[in-house]
Coordinates of C-alpha atoms in Angstrom, one line a residue:
M1 CA -120.1 -28.6 73.1
L2 CA -121.3 -32.1 72.1
A3 CA -119.6 -35.3 73.1
A4 CA -121.1 -37.4 70.3
M5 CA -123.0 -37.1 67.0
T6 CA -124.4 -39.7 64.7
L7 CA -122.7 -40.2 61.4
P8 CA -125.5 -38.9 59.2
T9 CA -125.5 -35.7 61.1
V10 CA -121.8 -35.4 60.8
V11 CA -122.0 -35.9 57.0
L12 CA -124.9 -33.4 56.8
L13 CA -123.0 -30.7 58.7
G14 CA -119.9 -31.2 56.6
I15 CA -121.8 -31.1 53.3
M16 CA -123.9 -28.1 54.3
E17 CA -121.0 -26.0 55.5
L18 CA -118.7 -26.9 52.6
T19 CA -121.5 -26.2 50.1
V20 CA -122.0 -22.7 51.5
R21 CA -118.3 -22.0 51.4
M22 CA -117.7 -23.4 47.9
R23 CA -120.6 -21.7 46.3
H24 CA -118.5 -18.5 46.4
S25 CA -115.2 -20.1 45.6
K26 CA -113.4 -20.6 42.3
H27 CA -111.9 -23.8 43.6
L28 CA -114.9 -26.0 42.7
E29 CA -112.7 -29.0 42.1
V30 CA -111.7 -28.9 45.7
F31 CA -115.4 -29.3 46.7
S32 CA -115.6 -32.7 45.0
V33 CA -112.4 -33.8 46.9
F34 CA -113.9 -32.7 50.2
L35 CA -117.2 -34.6 49.5
R36 CA -115.2 -37.8 48.8
T37 CA -113.4 -37.5 52.1
V38 CA -116.5 -36.7 54.3
T39 CA -117.3 -40.4 54.8
D40 CA -113.6 -41.3 55.1
S41 CA -113.2 -38.7 57.9
Y42 CA -115.7 -40.7 60.0
L43 CA -112.9 -43.3 60.4
F44 CA -110.8 -40.9 62.4
F45 CA -113.3 -40.7 65.2
A46 CA -114.0 -43.2 68.0
T47 CA -117.3 -44.9 67.7
D48 CA -120.0 -45.9 70.2
D49 CA -122.6 -48.1 68.4
D50 CA -123.9 -45.8 65.7
N51 CA -122.4 -42.6 67.1
A52 CA -119.1 -41.0 66.2
V53 CA -117.6 -39.8 69.4
V54 CA -115.7 -36.5 69.0
N55 CA -113.8 -36.1 72.2
G56 CA -111.2 -33.5 71.1
L57 CA -110.1 -31.1 68.4
H58 CA -107.9 -33.5 66.5
S59 CA -105.6 -30.5 65.8
D60 CA -102.7 -32.6 64.6
N61 CA -104.7 -34.6 62.0
H62 CA -103.5 -34.2 58.4
N63 CA -107.1 -34.3 57.1
E64 CA -108.5 -30.8 56.7
L65 CA -112.1 -31.9 57.0
V66 CA -111.4 -34.0 60.1
R67 CA -110.0 -31.0 61.9
E68 CA -112.9 -28.8 60.8
A69 CA -115.5 -31.3 61.7
A70 CA -113.9 -31.9 65.1
Y71 CA -113.7 -28.2 65.8
R72 CA -117.3 -27.5 64.8
I73 CA -118.8 -30.4 66.6
Y74 CA -116.7 -30.4 69.8
L75 CA -117.2 -26.7 70.2
Y76 CA -120.8 -26.5 69.2
P77 CA -122.7 -24.2 71.6
H78 CA -124.7 -26.2 74.1
E79 CA -127.7 -24.4 75.6
Q80 CA -127.3 -26.2 79.0
Q81 CA -123.7 -25.2 79.3
Q82 CA -124.4 -21.6 78.4
S83 CA -127.2 -21.5 81.0
K84 CA -124.7 -22.8 83.6
L85 CA -122.1 -20.3 82.6
L86 CA -124.6 -17.4 83.0
S87 CA -125.7 -18.8 86.4
L88 CA -122.0 -18.9 87.5
L89 CA -121.4 -15.4 86.3
Q90 CA -124.5 -14.2 88.2
D91 CA -123.4 -16.0 91.4
R92 CA -119.9 -14.5 91.2
S93 CA -121.4 -11.1 90.7
E94 CA -123.6 -11.5 93.8
L95 CA -120.6 -12.8 95.8
A96 CA -118.6 -9.7 94.8
H97 CA -121.4 -7.4 95.8
L98 CA -121.7 -9.1 99.2
C99 CA -118.0 -8.5 99.7
G100 CA -118.3 -4.8 98.8
F101 CA -116.9 -4.9 95.2
P102 CA -118.7 -3.4 92.2
T103 CA -117.9 -6.5 90.0
Y104 CA -116.3 -9.9 90.4
A105 CA -113.4 -8.7 88.3
H106 CA -112.6 -6.1 91.1
R107 CA -112.8 -8.8 93.7
A108 CA -110.6 -11.3 91.8
I109 CA -107.9 -8.8 90.9
K110 CA -107.6 -7.2 94.3
G111 CA -104.3 -8.2 95.8
T112 CA -102.7 -9.1 92.5
M113 CA -99.9 -7.3 90.7
A114 CA -102.5 -5.6 88.4
E115 CA -104.6 -4.5 91.4
T116 CA -107.6 -3.2 89.4
P117 CA -109.6 -4.2 86.3
E118 CA -108.8 -0.8 84.8
A119 CA -105.0 -1.5 85.0
V120 CA -105.7 -4.9 83.4
M121 CA -107.5 -3.4 80.5
E122 CA -104.8 -0.8 80.0
F123 CA -102.2 -3.5 79.8
L124 CA -104.4 -5.7 77.5
E125 CA -105.3 -2.8 75.2
S126 CA -101.7 -1.7 74.9
L127 CA -100.5 -5.3 74.3
A128 CA -103.3 -5.9 71.7
E129 CA -102.1 -2.9 69.7
Q130 CA -98.4 -3.9 69.9
V131 CA -99.0 -7.5 69.0
R132 CA -101.3 -6.9 66.0
L133 CA -98.5 -6.4 63.4
P134 CA -96.2 -9.2 64.4
A135 CA -99.2 -11.5 64.7
G136 CA -100.2 -10.6 61.2
K137 CA -96.8 -11.6 60.0
D138 CA -97.1 -14.9 61.8
L139 CA -100.4 -15.6 60.1
D140 CA -99.0 -14.7 56.7
V141 CA -96.4 -17.4 57.1
L142 CA -99.1 -20.0 58.0
R143 CA -101.2 -19.0 55.0
K144 CA -98.3 -19.8 52.7
Y145 CA -97.9 -23.2 54.3
K146 CA -101.7 -23.9 53.9
S147 CA -101.7 -22.7 50.3
K148 CA -98.7 -24.9 49.5
R149 CA -100.3 -27.9 51.0
T150 CA -103.9 -27.5 49.8
G151 CA -103.8 -25.1 46.9
I152 CA -106.3 -22.8 48.7
T153 CA -105.3 -19.3 49.4
G154 CA -106.8 -16.7 51.7
Q155 CA -108.6 -17.3 55.0
L156 CA -107.1 -19.2 57.9
W157 CA -109.5 -20.9 60.2
P158 CA -109.1 -21.7 64.0
W159 CA -108.5 -25.4 63.2
D160 CA -105.6 -24.5 60.9
L161 CA -103.3 -22.7 63.4
P162 CA -102.1 -25.6 65.6
Y163 CA -101.6 -27.9 62.5
Y164 CA -99.7 -25.5 60.2
S165 CA -97.7 -23.9 63.0
A166 CA -96.3 -27.4 63.8
I167 CA -95.5 -28.0 60.2
A168 CA -93.8 -24.6 59.8
K169 CA -91.7 -25.2 62.9
H170 CA -90.6 -28.5 61.7
A171 CA -89.8 -27.2 58.2
R172 CA -87.7 -24.3 59.5
H173 CA -86.0 -25.9 62.5
K174 CA -86.4 -29.7 61.7
V175 CA -87.7 -30.1 65.2
D176 CA -88.4 -33.9 65.6
H177 CA -89.5 -34.6 69.1
A178 CA -88.7 -38.2 68.8
E179 CA -85.1 -37.4 67.9
F180 CA -84.8 -34.7 70.6
S181 CA -86.1 -37.1 73.2
K182 CA -83.0 -39.3 72.9
Y183 CA -81.0 -36.4 74.4
F184 CA -83.5 -35.8 77.3
P185 CA -83.5 -38.8 79.6
L186 CA -85.3 -37.9 82.9
G187 CA -82.1 -38.6 84.9
A188 CA -80.1 -36.1 82.9
C189 CA -82.9 -33.5 83.2
M190 CA -83.0 -33.9 86.9
E191 CA -79.2 -33.5 87.1
G192 CA -79.5 -30.3 85.0
L193 CA -82.1 -28.9 87.5
D194 CA -79.9 -29.9 90.4
S195 CA -76.9 -28.1 88.8
L196 CA -79.0 -25.0 88.1
F197 CA -80.4 -24.8 91.6
R198 CA -76.9 -25.2 93.0
S199 CA -75.7 -22.2 91.0
L200 CA -78.7 -20.1 91.6
Y201 CA -79.6 -20.7 95.2
G202 CA -76.9 -22.9 96.7
V203 CA -79.4 -25.8 97.2
S204 CA -79.3 -29.4 95.9
L205 CA -81.8 -32.2 95.3
L206 CA -81.1 -35.5 97.0
T207 CA -83.1 -38.7 96.7
E208 CA -84.3 -40.1 100.0
A209 CA -85.6 -43.6 100.8
V210 CA -89.3 -43.8 101.6
E211 CA -90.9 -45.7 104.5
E212 CA -93.5 -48.4 104.0
G213 CA -96.9 -46.8 103.2
E214 CA -95.4 -43.3 102.8
V215 CA -96.1 -43.0 99.0
W216 CA -99.3 -43.9 97.1
S217 CA -97.5 -45.6 94.2
A218 CA -94.2 -47.6 93.9
D219 CA -92.9 -45.3 91.2
V220 CA -93.1 -42.1 93.3
Y221 CA -89.8 -41.0 94.7
K222 CA -88.9 -38.5 97.4
L223 CA -86.4 -35.6 97.1
A224 CA -84.9 -33.7 100.0
V225 CA -83.9 -30.1 99.2
K226 CA -80.8 -29.2 101.2
D227 CA -78.7 -26.0 101.5
E228 CA -74.9 -25.8 101.4
E229 CA -74.7 -26.7 105.1
D230 CA -76.6 -29.9 104.4
K231 CA -79.7 -28.5 106.2
V232 CA -83.0 -29.8 104.9
L233 CA -85.3 -27.1 103.6
G234 CA -88.2 -29.2 102.5
Y235 CA -89.3 -32.3 100.7
I236 CA -90.7 -32.9 97.1
Y237 CA -92.6 -36.1 96.2
C238 CA -92.1 -36.7 92.5
D239 CA -95.1 -38.5 90.9
F240 CA -93.7 -38.3 87.4
F241 CA -94.9 -41.3 85.4
E242 CA -98.1 -42.0 83.6
R243 CA -100.3 -44.9 84.8
S244 CA -103.9 -45.9 84.5
N245 CA -106.5 -43.9 86.5
K246 CA -104.0 -41.1 87.2
P247 CA -105.2 -37.6 86.4
Q248 CA -103.9 -36.3 83.1
Q249 CA -102.6 -33.1 84.6
D250 CA -99.2 -31.7 85.2
C251 CA -99.3 -29.8 88.5
H252 CA -97.7 -28.9 91.8
F253 CA -99.7 -29.0 95.0
T254 CA -98.9 -28.5 98.7
I255 CA -99.2 -31.3 101.3
R256 CA -97.9 -29.1 104.1
G257 CA -96.9 -25.5 104.0
G258 CA -93.9 -24.0 105.7
R259 CA -94.3 -21.8 108.8
E260 CA -92.6 -20.6 111.9
L261 CA -93.3 -22.7 115.0
S262 CA -93.7 -21.5 118.6
D263 CA -90.3 -22.9 119.6
G264 CA -88.5 -20.9 117.0
S265 CA -88.0 -23.7 114.5
Y266 CA -89.5 -23.9 111.1
Q267 CA -92.1 -26.4 109.8
L268 CA -90.6 -27.8 106.6
P269 CA -92.7 -27.6 103.5
I270 CA -93.8 -30.8 101.7
V271 CA -95.1 -30.7 98.1
V272 CA -96.0 -33.0 95.3
L273 CA -95.0 -32.6 91.6
M274 CA -97.3 -34.6 89.4
L275 CA -96.4 -35.2 85.7
N276 CA -97.4 -37.7 83.1
L277 CA -94.0 -38.7 81.6
P278 CA -93.4 -42.0 79.8
A279 CA -92.5 -44.7 82.3
P280 CA -89.0 -46.3 82.0
S281 CA -88.7 -49.9 80.8
W282 CA -86.0 -52.5 81.2
S283 CA -84.4 -51.4 78.0
L284 CA -85.2 -47.7 77.9
P285 CA -85.2 -44.8 80.4
S286 CA -87.9 -42.2 80.5
L287 CA -87.2 -40.0 77.5
L288 CA -88.8 -36.5 77.5
T289 CA -89.9 -34.4 74.6
P290 CA -88.9 -30.7 74.6
G291 CA -92.4 -29.9 75.8
M292 CA -92.1 -32.3 78.7
V293 CA -88.8 -30.8 79.6
E294 CA -90.4 -27.3 79.7
N295 CA -93.2 -28.6 81.9
L296 CA -90.8 -30.3 84.2
F297 CA -88.9 -27.0 84.6
H298 CA -92.1 -25.0 85.0
E299 CA -93.5 -27.3 87.8
M300 CA -90.1 -27.4 89.5
G301 CA -90.2 -23.6 89.6
H302 CA -93.4 -23.9 91.7
A303 CA -91.8 -26.4 93.9
M304 CA -88.7 -24.3 94.6
H305 CA -91.0 -21.3 95.4
S306 CA -92.5 -23.5 98.1
M307 CA -89.1 -24.9 99.3
L308 CA -87.4 -21.5 99.6
G309 CA -90.3 -19.7 101.2
R310 CA -89.7 -18.6 104.8
T311 CA -92.9 -17.1 106.1
K312 CA -94.5 -16.7 109.5
Y313 CA -97.8 -18.3 108.5
Q314 CA -98.3 -21.3 106.2
H315 CA -101.4 -19.8 104.4
V316 CA -99.1 -17.3 102.7
T317 CA -96.1 -19.5 102.0
G318 CA -94.6 -20.3 98.6
T319 CA -97.2 -20.4 95.9
R320 CA -100.0 -19.4 98.3
C321 CA -100.0 -15.9 96.9
S322 CA -101.8 -14.0 94.1
T323 CA -102.4 -16.2 91.1
D324 CA -100.5 -14.0 88.7
F325 CA -97.5 -13.7 90.9
A326 CA -97.5 -17.4 91.6
E327 CA -96.5 -18.0 88.0
V328 CA -93.4 -15.7 88.0
P329 CA -91.0 -18.3 89.4
S330 CA -92.3 -21.1 87.1
V331 CA -92.3 -18.9 84.0
L332 CA -88.8 -17.9 84.8
M333 CA -87.8 -21.6 84.8
E334 CA -89.3 -21.9 81.3
Y335 CA -86.8 -19.3 80.2
F336 CA -84.0 -21.5 81.6
A337 CA -85.5 -24.5 79.8
S338 CA -85.0 -22.8 76.4
D339 CA -81.6 -21.2 77.2
H340 CA -78.9 -22.9 75.1
R341 CA -76.4 -22.5 78.0
V342 CA -78.6 -24.4 80.4
I343 CA -79.7 -27.1 77.9
S344 CA -76.1 -27.8 76.7
S345 CA -75.1 -28.4 80.3
F346 CA -77.2 -31.5 80.7
A347 CA -78.7 -32.7 77.4
R348 CA -76.9 -36.0 76.6
H349 CA -77.8 -39.0 74.4
Y350 CA -79.1 -41.7 76.7
K351 CA -77.0 -44.4 75.0
T352 CA -73.8 -42.7 73.9
G353 CA -73.5 -39.8 76.3
E354 CA -73.0 -37.5 73.3
A355 CA -74.0 -33.9 73.8
L356 CA -76.9 -32.4 71.9
P357 CA -75.5 -31.3 68.6
Q358 CA -75.2 -27.5 68.2
E359 CA -77.5 -27.4 65.1
M360 CA -80.2 -29.2 67.0
L361 CA -79.7 -27.1 70.1
A362 CA -80.0 -23.8 68.0
S363 CA -83.2 -25.1 66.3
L364 CA -84.8 -26.1 69.6
C365 CA -84.1 -22.8 71.3
T366 CA -85.3 -20.6 68.4
S367 CA -88.4 -22.8 67.6
R368 CA -89.9 -22.1 71.0
S369 CA -90.3 -18.3 70.2
M370 CA -91.7 -19.0 66.7
F371 CA -95.4 -17.8 66.3
G372 CA -95.2 -16.3 69.8
A373 CA -97.0 -13.2 68.5
C374 CA -100.2 -15.0 67.3
E375 CA -100.2 -17.1 70.5
T376 CA -100.0 -14.0 72.6
Q377 CA -102.8 -12.4 70.6
L378 CA -105.0 -15.4 71.3
Q379 CA -104.3 -15.0 75.0
V380 CA -105.1 -11.2 74.8
F381 CA -108.5 -12.1 73.3
Y382 CA -109.2 -14.7 76.0
S383 CA -108.2 -12.3 78.7
I384 CA -110.4 -9.4 77.4
L385 CA -113.3 -11.8 77.0
D386 CA -112.8 -12.9 80.7
Q387 CA -112.8 -9.2 81.8
R388 CA -116.0 -8.5 79.9
L389 CA -117.8 -11.6 81.3
H390 CA -116.9 -10.7 84.8
G391 CA -117.7 -7.0 84.5
N392 CA -121.0 -5.3 85.0
L393 CA -124.1 -7.6 84.9
P394 CA -126.4 -8.2 83.2
L395 CA -124.4 -8.6 80.1
E396 CA -125.1 -6.1 77.4
T397 CA -125.8 -8.8 74.8
G398 CA -125.8 -12.6 74.6
L399 CA -122.8 -14.8 75.3
T400 CA -122.3 -15.7 71.6
D401 CA -122.5 -12.0 70.6
I402 CA -119.9 -11.0 73.1
L403 CA -117.6 -13.8 72.1
T404 CA -118.0 -12.9 68.4
E405 CA -117.4 -9.2 68.9
T406 CA -114.4 -9.6 71.2
Q407 CA -112.8 -12.2 68.9
N408 CA -113.3 -10.2 65.7
T409 CA -111.9 -7.1 67.5
Y410 CA -108.8 -8.5 69.2
Y411 CA -107.9 -11.6 67.3
S412 CA -106.9 -11.9 63.7
I413 CA -108.8 -15.2 63.1
P414 CA -112.5 -14.4 62.9
H415 CA -115.1 -16.2 65.0
V416 CA -116.7 -19.3 63.4
P417 CA -120.5 -19.1 63.6
H418 CA -122.2 -21.8 65.7
S419 CA -119.1 -22.5 67.8
C420 CA -118.4 -21.5 71.4
G421 CA -114.6 -20.9 70.9
K422 CA -111.6 -23.0 71.9
P423 CA -111.4 -24.0 75.6
L424 CA -109.2 -21.6 77.5
R425 CA -105.6 -22.8 77.9
I426 CA -104.2 -19.9 79.7
R427 CA -100.5 -19.3 79.2
P428 CA -99.2 -17.3 82.2
V429 CA -98.0 -13.9 81.3
A430 CA -95.2 -12.7 83.5
V431 CA -92.1 -10.5 83.3
E432 CA -88.8 -12.2 83.6
S433 CA -87.2 -11.0 86.8
H434 CA -83.8 -9.4 86.1
R435 CA -81.6 -10.1 89.1
S436 CA -78.0 -9.6 90.1
S437 CA -77.9 -13.0 91.6
G438 CA -80.0 -16.0 92.4
E439 CA -79.5 -15.4 96.1
R440 CA -81.0 -11.8 95.8
Y441 CA -83.9 -13.2 93.8
R442 CA -84.4 -15.9 96.5
R443 CA -84.2 -13.4 99.4
N444 CA -86.2 -10.6 97.9
L445 CA -88.9 -12.5 96.2
L446 CA -89.2 -16.3 96.7
A447 CA -88.8 -16.2 100.5
H448 CA -91.9 -14.0 101.1
G449 CA -94.6 -16.1 99.2
G450 CA -97.9 -14.2 99.7
G451 CA -96.7 -12.5 102.8
K452 CA -96.2 -9.1 101.1
P453 CA -98.0 -7.4 98.2
P454 CA -96.6 -8.8 95.0
M455 CA -95.8 -5.5 93.4
C456 CA -93.8 -4.5 96.5
L457 CA -91.7 -7.7 96.0
V458 CA -91.1 -6.8 92.3
E459 CA -90.2 -3.3 93.2
G460 CA -87.7 -4.5 95.8
L461 CA -86.2 -6.8 93.2
L462 CA -86.0 -4.3 90.4
N463 CA -85.4 -1.2 92.6
R464 CA -88.2 0.5 90.7
R465 CA -91.9 0.1 90.0
P466 CA -92.5 -1.5 86.6
T467 CA -95.0 0.2 84.3
T468 CA -97.5 -1.2 81.9
D469 CA -95.1 -0.4 79.0
D470 CA -92.4 -2.4 80.8
F471 CA -94.7 -5.5 80.9
V472 CA -95.8 -5.0 77.3
R473 CA -92.2 -4.5 76.0
S474 CA -90.9 -7.6 77.8
L475 CA -93.5 -9.8 76.0
V476 CA -93.1 -8.2 72.6
A477 CA -89.3 -8.6 72.8
D478 CA -89.7 -12.4 72.8
F479 CA -91.5 -12.5 69.5
D480 CA -89.6 -14.2 66.6
V481 CA -90.7 -12.5 63.4
S482 CA -87.7 -13.5 61.3
H483 CA -89.7 -16.3 59.5

């Protein structure tokens, strides 16, 4: 993966690749158009002296060649990085052997809901089979949009998917994030969360004044989480707004875990929610896109896991549990963030107070499940690749060969030669917890953190042990193939 490449090399790469592709194409007239835009595409990249700096995939750029060039250059295999990856895999394997495990996959999965690599592969293979047909339908839709825009039919490339899926979603649902943002001021979203938590768990979010030197930035505010008897359960520091030198990462982390104290009292948990939302101005509140709303709900799910945990020891409280199980409460909150009943309870225009119109509400809720099949198929490919790399060493073939074979087997978009694949952006896969009440969910699941085996908690909540088929069906049921 290269950070920069000089302009002549960029032009040469583009012309060479396009020449090879167009030699076998009837669309020769398109080739001349591409050649005319090669030099123009340079203008889309940042420059450093004579270098064009490609620091991302430019997946939302309307120029086909820019997206392709960014993908090929940004993800170009780098010998030093591959050497470091192989060294990391070897070190992990040695660590696993020292701990008595046959592979690192066995060590990493022990204590999770899956429990063994064999169970993981059973789940992934089953899901891969179930997702193949709906993912194919998703890609057929994207091919039509590409053909309509470019006149080129046939193959979709990895750099096509983010761009044309966004176009298709907008065409079908008229989803305009700028227009939706007017109905999602941060204050209204927080009121929606407060109302949701009151109805689910009987807890509320209350702003508290901070003491001098207590927070690291003036725009950080502190929430006390209180139960119905006005008893404080914990504190959440909300570092929500973007600023210079702040990490560009949405996350939840623990300052102090909850635990039982020797005098019988409970040490209250303290956590931080860090987002990068637009800062409010004198004339405009912080307005959130639908994606920002979903991230806010997701991270608040982690926070409530920490707030409602009541464990004996702090090293197993809240999100200090197996990594797969830690995502269950947060993914559940994503479901609420796309539920029309929840959204309609708080989405209001920041100026007029008008409720989000029903047509926009319906479009928003349905657009989030659009192309879910091809997105899940991508995650299946990433997960199986991860299992193969952390299995028996030495690897049976080279890294690129394993990547190519795995992608061509489990993903409908073939591997592009001389690229190392898109960086992993793992979307947590979890089963929505069906519960009779929020209180039962809180008592049987959230309260225990990592103090009990995760599958035991799920069994206690569902009154049965879920099967691999249960997990697969719950994911497939979310796919929207009506487009």
